[in-house]
Amino acid sequence: MVVQRFLKMGTARSRIREQFEYGMAQAAIVGKENVYDFSIGNPSVPTPEAVADTVRELLKMDPIALHGYTPAGGCAEAREAIAADLCKRTGDHIRPENIFFTCGAAPAIIAVCRALAVENAEVILLAPYFAEYPVYTSANGLKPVVVPADTRDFQLHADQVEPYITPNTQAVIVNSPNNPSGVVYSVETLKALAEVLTRKSEEIGHPIYILSDEPYRELVYDGLDAAYVPAIYPNTVICYSYSKSLSMPGERIGYVCVPNCAADSADLYAAVAGAARTLGHVCAPSLMQRVVSYDTSLRPDMAAYDRNRLRLYMELTELGFRCVKPRGAFYMLMEAPDGDSLGFSERGKEFNILMVPADGFGCPGFVRLCTCVSYDMILRSLPAFHKLAKSYGL
Amino acid sequence: MVVQRFLKMGTARSRIREQFEYGMAQAAIVGKENVYDFSIGNPSVPTPEAVADTVRELLKMDPIALHGYTPAGGCAEAREAIAADLCKRTGDHIRPENIFFTCGAAPAIIAVCRALAVENAEVILLAPYFAEYPVYTSANGLKPVVVPADTRDFQLHADQVEPYITPNTQAVIVNSPNNPSGVVYSVETLKALAEVLTRKSEEIGHPIYILSDEPYRELVYDGLDAAYVPAIYPNTVICYSYSKSLSMPGERIGYVCVPNCAADSADLYAAVAGAARTLGHVCAPSLMQRVVSYDTSLRPDMAAYDRNRLRLYMELTELGFRCVKPRGAFYMLMEAPDGDSLGFSERGKEFNILMVPADGFGCPGFVRLCTCVSYDMILRSLPAFHKLAKSYGL
């Protein structure tokens, strides 16, 4: 007498976790240093030391204030600090009342989805997409509608999105820098999307929101800058997480930002707050709210991630694999030489290389490699990749 | 184009928060020391100092391990520590795989509700109940069915529950020590409930679970002990929170425990995990998972809460008010002398006494007083209560 689809969700081992656990088992047999695990997106750059210093400093506060309930949206000082930082960085006028702290990006996205889940509501996912989006949306009243990936460049092509818009479309989830492709959507492509969404919103008689999922916002390379989406399309809601930017994914701290420029901004913010209540949100972890508000200028050690991505991309393309060059985040897509991503991932295991088939990310024919690993492991893995390439006749 | 009921939930000021904010405004006029705020259930006993020591100690760990993702159910060591502590305290055989860490009790309760939300599912709420239960259940696929309070003793009377059980009943939420009444259900009443639920489960052909919501488990007085419900009724799922026992409600750390004795235990655990995924649960805050697992033997300074409850109960009953003597938690119900709880609460404000009408807790005719306040405020409030009593001719 339990809900069968939740039972399935709870027992179905994700491919990512399966690979990870296989890797641990294999490590016990062949030695940890001989397993090349590119499956899990756990930040490998340590949490900045300033975070521990801030925690130590905060522990001097009155513990009842430090560990007590905050308002649902977050403690006033923390929201002020985040809003001020966003103003400084974007030039927009973000105010504390636009910020709603959450337990990471996942419940942030779900609260926005629930808030928009009117009858028959649809949400557009742009493949390749984060593998949990279908769960987050379909289990919370929104029908996910998938725009297939353009595997030529993995960019966002507005003309390819347009046919999927219906009168029920409430939102498009945009995730740039992208998991799993590492692609950063250009300002031009976002402008084109904005043009389409503006036109279609008028046509269908209600706003179509962009839900901008930005956990990798600070992780961009080549001097690029992730676009500030509300400046391009006002009807944007931002979901942010500190998991990657401060290397603390376990602490579950992030926020929703509903800027004033978004249509029905105040109502949408209130509906997000109401929806969050129905998810069991009381407040985001109070200590971490303060930590991130003290440390708004901290950034991860991008040099390490950058070196990883460049080296891996260079080596694998030189071996004859087709890879999508990452410009952000810490993932890279690699095409299965024979188009069979599951077989490719299985073949990799023969050489103790763990890669996740990107089918679950809406991108069959590719595997995802996490580049947030140790540089040393990349170097050690090269002979194995060489053998893998050979096995495909590359 | 947002969901109207979520919009309402997000904008409707709760009576508790309304009182709280009125209190702050009033404090600015008459002085903080002349406002007697009994509205908010924020622990007033400081977080044990050992918590800060544990955090400082943990900060010496590898930050990637400390702040990294844990498995969805929690990190292995923390689950082991919690399971071992439960074994020691209850004599039951709780294992790490029975524990699923959550961001506090609220998402724990909701995950269990969602897991049980088959078509037409109903859940029984025993008035007086925590005011958020109707939201948690109705917004997650369960129809709440309320058993009215027995205002003679506020105990649980199994014979009064029985008529509300239907073939769709999936669970009964039991909250003892109780918010808002402070009543602790006796073992006898729980045994009687177990007898009824066992019989009715057989009759309707599927188990009816007890969802035992236990954030106040450690807060009992008079040498009482909160019953370990699975020992009385095997089909029990426990939802626990460290908010009150460690005075850190803002940190959002708690767990679901599905003991092996519960029917379909493994399936139910998996369905809870799957349902949690749909709420955006990735893991509970990782630092706090470790903190609570190191500090399993810590208890709050009960002497302060005990003194508060005894003094307030004594003074108010001596003034002629009818109060329900709390045996646990840190709340007390007081009857409106003329039966009008909203009027009573408004009248209280004239004397700068802030009390929450218990209507939202399914208990009209009463107001709730939080006794987790400073003893000094209780003493200062007594002349005001005297005037309040006089105004009712007591």
PDB file of C-alpha atoms in Angstrom, chain A residues 212-348:
ATOM      1  CA  SER A 212      17.385  29.633 -14.729  1.00  0.00           C
ATOM      2  CA  ASP A 213      19.089  26.844 -12.797  1.00  0.00           C
ATOM      3  CA  GLU A 214      22.543  28.233 -12.028  1.00  0.00           C
ATOM      4  CA  PRO A 215      24.575  26.019  -9.694  1.00  0.00           C
ATOM      5  CA  TYR A 216      27.558  26.352 -12.054  1.00  0.00           C
ATOM      6  CA  ARG A 217      27.281  30.118 -12.558  1.00  0.00           C
ATOM      7  CA  GLU A 218      30.766  30.798 -11.160  1.00  0.00           C
ATOM      8  CA  LEU A 219      32.390  27.876 -12.966  1.00  0.00           C
ATOM      9  CA  VAL A 220      33.224  29.259 -16.411  1.00  0.00           C
ATOM     10  CA  TYR A 221      36.493  29.172 -18.333  1.00  0.00           C
ATOM     11  CA  ASP A 222      38.195  30.980 -21.191  1.00  0.00           C
ATOM     12  CA  GLY A 223      37.330  34.352 -19.692  1.00  0.00           C
ATOM     13  CA  LEU A 224      33.668  33.735 -20.402  1.00  0.00           C
ATOM     14  CA  ASP A 225      30.947  35.036 -18.119  1.00  0.00           C
ATOM     15  CA  ALA A 226      27.634  33.271 -17.562  1.00  0.00           C
ATOM     16  CA  ALA A 227      24.927  35.628 -18.740  1.00  0.00           C
ATOM     17  CA  TYR A 228      22.636  37.314 -16.209  1.00  0.00           C
ATOM     18  CA  VAL A 229      19.424  35.984 -17.711  1.00  0.00           C
ATOM     19  CA  PRO A 230      16.899  38.492 -16.252  1.00  0.00           C
ATOM     20  CA  ALA A 231      18.740  41.255 -18.123  1.00  0.00           C
ATOM     21  CA  ILE A 232      17.984  39.409 -21.360  1.00  0.00           C
ATOM     22  CA  TYR A 233      14.510  38.117 -20.525  1.00  0.00           C
ATOM     23  CA  PRO A 234      12.709  39.776 -17.616  1.00  0.00           C
ATOM     24  CA  ASN A 235      10.367  36.867 -16.847  1.00  0.00           C
ATOM     25  CA  THR A 236      13.188  34.894 -15.299  1.00  0.00           C
ATOM     26  CA  VAL A 237      13.396  33.173 -11.930  1.00  0.00           C
ATOM     27  CA  ILE A 238      16.867  32.180 -10.724  1.00  0.00           C
ATOM     28  CA  CYS A 239      17.568  29.030  -8.733  1.00  0.00           C
ATOM     29  CA  TYR A 240      21.021  29.054  -7.214  1.00  0.00           C
ATOM     30  CA  SER A 241      23.087  26.702  -5.083  1.00  0.00           C
ATOM     31  CA  TYR A 242      26.385  27.113  -3.251  1.00  0.00           C
ATOM     32  CA  SER A 243      27.134  23.409  -3.657  1.00  0.00           C
ATOM     33  CA  LYS A 244      29.683  23.840  -6.428  1.00  0.00           C
ATOM     34  CA  SER A 245      30.837  27.425  -5.987  1.00  0.00           C
ATOM     35  CA  LEU A 246      31.828  26.807  -2.357  1.00  0.00           C
ATOM     36  CA  SER A 247      32.398  23.046  -2.681  1.00  0.00           C
ATOM     37  CA  MET A 248      29.822  22.190  -0.052  1.00  0.00           C
ATOM     38  CA  PRO A 249      27.090  20.217  -1.791  1.00  0.00           C
ATOM     39  CA  GLY A 250      26.226  18.347   1.402  1.00  0.00           C
ATOM     40  CA  GLU A 251      25.245  21.507   3.265  1.00  0.00           C
ATOM     41  CA  ARG A 252      22.116  22.136   1.204  1.00  0.00           C
ATOM     42  CA  ILE A 253      22.126  25.870   0.853  1.00  0.00           C
ATOM     43  CA  GLY A 254      20.820  27.830  -2.098  1.00  0.00           C
ATOM     44  CA  TYR A 255      18.073  30.273  -3.005  1.00  0.00           C
ATOM     45  CA  VAL A 256      15.321  31.303  -5.359  1.00  0.00           C
ATOM     46  CA  CYS A 257      15.557  34.849  -6.676  1.00  0.00           C
ATOM     47  CA  VAL A 258      12.368  36.280  -8.182  1.00  0.00           C
ATOM     48  CA  PRO A 259      13.478  39.640  -9.567  1.00  0.00           C
ATOM     49  CA  ASN A 260      10.992  42.520  -9.700  1.00  0.00           C
ATOM     50  CA  CYS A 261      11.163  42.548 -13.482  1.00  0.00           C
ATOM     51  CA  ALA A 262       9.468  39.128 -13.680  1.00  0.00           C
ATOM     52  CA  ALA A 263       5.748  39.225 -14.450  1.00  0.00           C
ATOM     53  CA  ASP A 264       3.593  39.013 -11.294  1.00  0.00           C
ATOM     54  CA  SER A 265       6.807  39.000  -9.309  1.00  0.00           C
ATOM     55  CA  ALA A 266       5.219  39.411  -5.871  1.00  0.00           C
ATOM     56  CA  ASP A 267       2.571  36.755  -6.506  1.00  0.00           C
ATOM     57  CA  LEU A 268       5.126  34.351  -7.888  1.00  0.00           C
ATOM     58  CA  TYR A 269       7.400  34.880  -4.868  1.00  0.00           C
ATOM     59  CA  ALA A 270       4.471  34.258  -2.519  1.00  0.00           C
ATOM     60  CA  ALA A 271       3.428  31.143  -4.438  1.00  0.00           C
ATOM     61  CA  VAL A 272       7.011  29.850  -4.245  1.00  0.00           C
ATOM     62  CA  ALA A 273       6.917  30.413  -0.477  1.00  0.00           C
ATOM     63  CA  GLY A 274       3.567  28.630  -0.236  1.00  0.00           C
ATOM     64  CA  ALA A 275       4.755  25.755  -2.393  1.00  0.00           C
ATOM     65  CA  ALA A 276       7.922  25.452  -0.308  1.00  0.00           C
ATOM     66  CA  ARG A 277       5.747  25.055   2.801  1.00  0.00           C
ATOM     67  CA  THR A 278       4.082  22.048   1.180  1.00  0.00           C
ATOM     68  CA  LEU A 279       7.547  20.521   0.651  1.00  0.00           C
ATOM     69  CA  GLY A 280       8.315  20.779   4.381  1.00  0.00           C
ATOM     70  CA  HIS A 281      10.454  23.871   4.009  1.00  0.00           C
ATOM     71  CA  VAL A 282      10.648  25.739   7.312  1.00  0.00           C
ATOM     72  CA  CYS A 283      13.873  27.607   6.636  1.00  0.00           C
ATOM     73  CA  ALA A 284      17.223  26.859   5.025  1.00  0.00           C
ATOM     74  CA  PRO A 285      19.972  25.692   7.418  1.00  0.00           C
ATOM     75  CA  SER A 286      20.551  28.756   9.578  1.00  0.00           C
ATOM     76  CA  LEU A 287      24.306  28.489  10.155  1.00  0.00           C
ATOM     77  CA  MET A 288      24.910  28.069   6.410  1.00  0.00           C
ATOM     78  CA  GLN A 289      22.648  31.006   5.536  1.00  0.00           C
ATOM     79  CA  ARG A 290      25.052  33.159   7.508  1.00  0.00           C
ATOM     80  CA  VAL A 291      28.159  31.462   6.127  1.00  0.00           C
ATOM     81  CA  VAL A 292      27.246  32.164   2.509  1.00  0.00           C
ATOM     82  CA  SER A 293      26.220  35.716   3.302  1.00  0.00           C
ATOM     83  CA  TYR A 294      29.621  36.411   4.867  1.00  0.00           C
ATOM     84  CA  ASP A 295      31.476  34.763   2.006  1.00  0.00           C
ATOM     85  CA  THR A 296      29.762  36.202  -1.080  1.00  0.00           C
ATOM     86  CA  SER A 297      33.041  37.052  -2.772  1.00  0.00           C
ATOM     87  CA  LEU A 298      34.581  33.584  -2.413  1.00  0.00           C
ATOM     88  CA  ARG A 299      35.158  31.642  -5.604  1.00  0.00           C
ATOM     89  CA  PRO A 300      36.455  28.114  -6.114  1.00  0.00           C
ATOM     90  CA  ASP A 301      39.970  27.413  -7.302  1.00  0.00           C
ATOM     91  CA  MET A 302      39.082  27.422 -10.977  1.00  0.00           C
ATOM     92  CA  ALA A 303      42.657  26.750 -12.093  1.00  0.00           C
ATOM     93  CA  ALA A 304      42.423  23.130 -10.997  1.00  0.00           C
ATOM     94  CA  TYR A 305      39.141  22.514 -12.813  1.00  0.00           C
ATOM     95  CA  ASP A 306      40.414  24.345 -15.877  1.00  0.00           C
ATOM     96  CA  ARG A 307      43.578  22.255 -16.070  1.00  0.00           C
ATOM     97  CA  ASN A 308      41.505  19.074 -15.773  1.00  0.00           C
ATOM     98  CA  ARG A 309      39.099  19.947 -18.532  1.00  0.00           C
ATOM     99  CA  LEU A 310      41.791  21.108 -20.957  1.00  0.00           C
ATOM    100  CA  ARG A 311      43.988  18.084 -20.425  1.00  0.00           C
ATOM    101  CA  LEU A 312      41.176  15.543 -20.655  1.00  0.00           C
ATOM    102  CA  TYR A 313      39.644  17.206 -23.709  1.00  0.00           C
ATOM    103  CA  MET A 314      43.017  17.356 -25.472  1.00  0.00           C
ATOM    104  CA  GLU A 315      44.008  13.774 -24.679  1.00  0.00           C
ATOM    105  CA  LEU A 316      40.677  12.215 -25.588  1.00  0.00           C
ATOM    106  CA  THR A 317      40.225  14.105 -28.823  1.00  0.00           C
ATOM    107  CA  GLU A 318      43.801  13.220 -29.770  1.00  0.00           C
ATOM    108  CA  LEU A 319      42.899   9.576 -29.231  1.00  0.00           C
ATOM    109  CA  GLY A 320      40.172  10.034 -31.806  1.00  0.00           C
ATOM    110  CA  PHE A 321      37.146  10.414 -29.551  1.00  0.00           C
ATOM    111  CA  ARG A 322      34.637  13.136 -30.304  1.00  0.00           C
ATOM    112  CA  CYS A 323      34.175  15.321 -27.246  1.00  0.00           C
ATOM    113  CA  VAL A 324      32.160  18.453 -26.582  1.00  0.00           C
ATOM    114  CA  LYS A 325      34.581  21.074 -25.342  1.00  0.00           C
ATOM    115  CA  PRO A 326      33.355  22.276 -21.934  1.00  0.00           C
ATOM    116  CA  ARG A 327      33.330  26.024 -21.367  1.00  0.00           C
ATOM    117  CA  GLY A 328      31.843  25.808 -17.890  1.00  0.00           C
ATOM    118  CA  ALA A 329      30.830  23.487 -15.034  1.00  0.00           C
ATOM    119  CA  PHE A 330      32.919  20.317 -14.622  1.00  0.00           C
ATOM    120  CA  TYR A 331      31.460  17.848 -17.065  1.00  0.00           C
ATOM    121  CA  MET A 332      32.312  16.760 -20.571  1.00  0.00           C
ATOM    122  CA  LEU A 333      30.273  14.741 -23.073  1.00  0.00           C
ATOM    123  CA  MET A 334      32.034  12.157 -25.216  1.00  0.00           C
ATOM    124  CA  GLU A 335      30.362  10.402 -28.132  1.00  0.00           C
ATOM    125  CA  ALA A 336      30.197   6.615 -28.235  1.00  0.00           C
ATOM    126  CA  PRO A 337      32.264   5.729 -31.333  1.00  0.00           C
ATOM    127  CA  ASP A 338      29.585   3.279 -32.468  1.00  0.00           C
ATOM    128  CA  GLY A 339      26.671   5.305 -31.159  1.00  0.00           C
ATOM    129  CA  ASP A 340      25.928   2.834 -28.362  1.00  0.00           C
ATOM    130  CA  SER A 341      26.445   4.754 -25.134  1.00  0.00           C
ATOM    131  CA  LEU A 342      25.490   1.907 -22.808  1.00  0.00           C
ATOM    132  CA  GLY A 343      27.908  -0.427 -24.572  1.00  0.00           C
ATOM    133  CA  PHE A 344      30.554   2.298 -24.473  1.00  0.00           C
ATOM    134  CA  SER A 345      30.131   2.724 -20.754  1.00  0.00           C
ATOM    135  CA  GLU A 346      30.304  -1.067 -20.261  1.00  0.00           C
ATOM    136  CA  ARG A 347      33.399  -1.305 -22.429  1.00  0.00           C
ATOM    137  CA  GLY A 348      34.975   1.444 -20.346  1.00  0.00           C
TER     138      GLY A 348
END
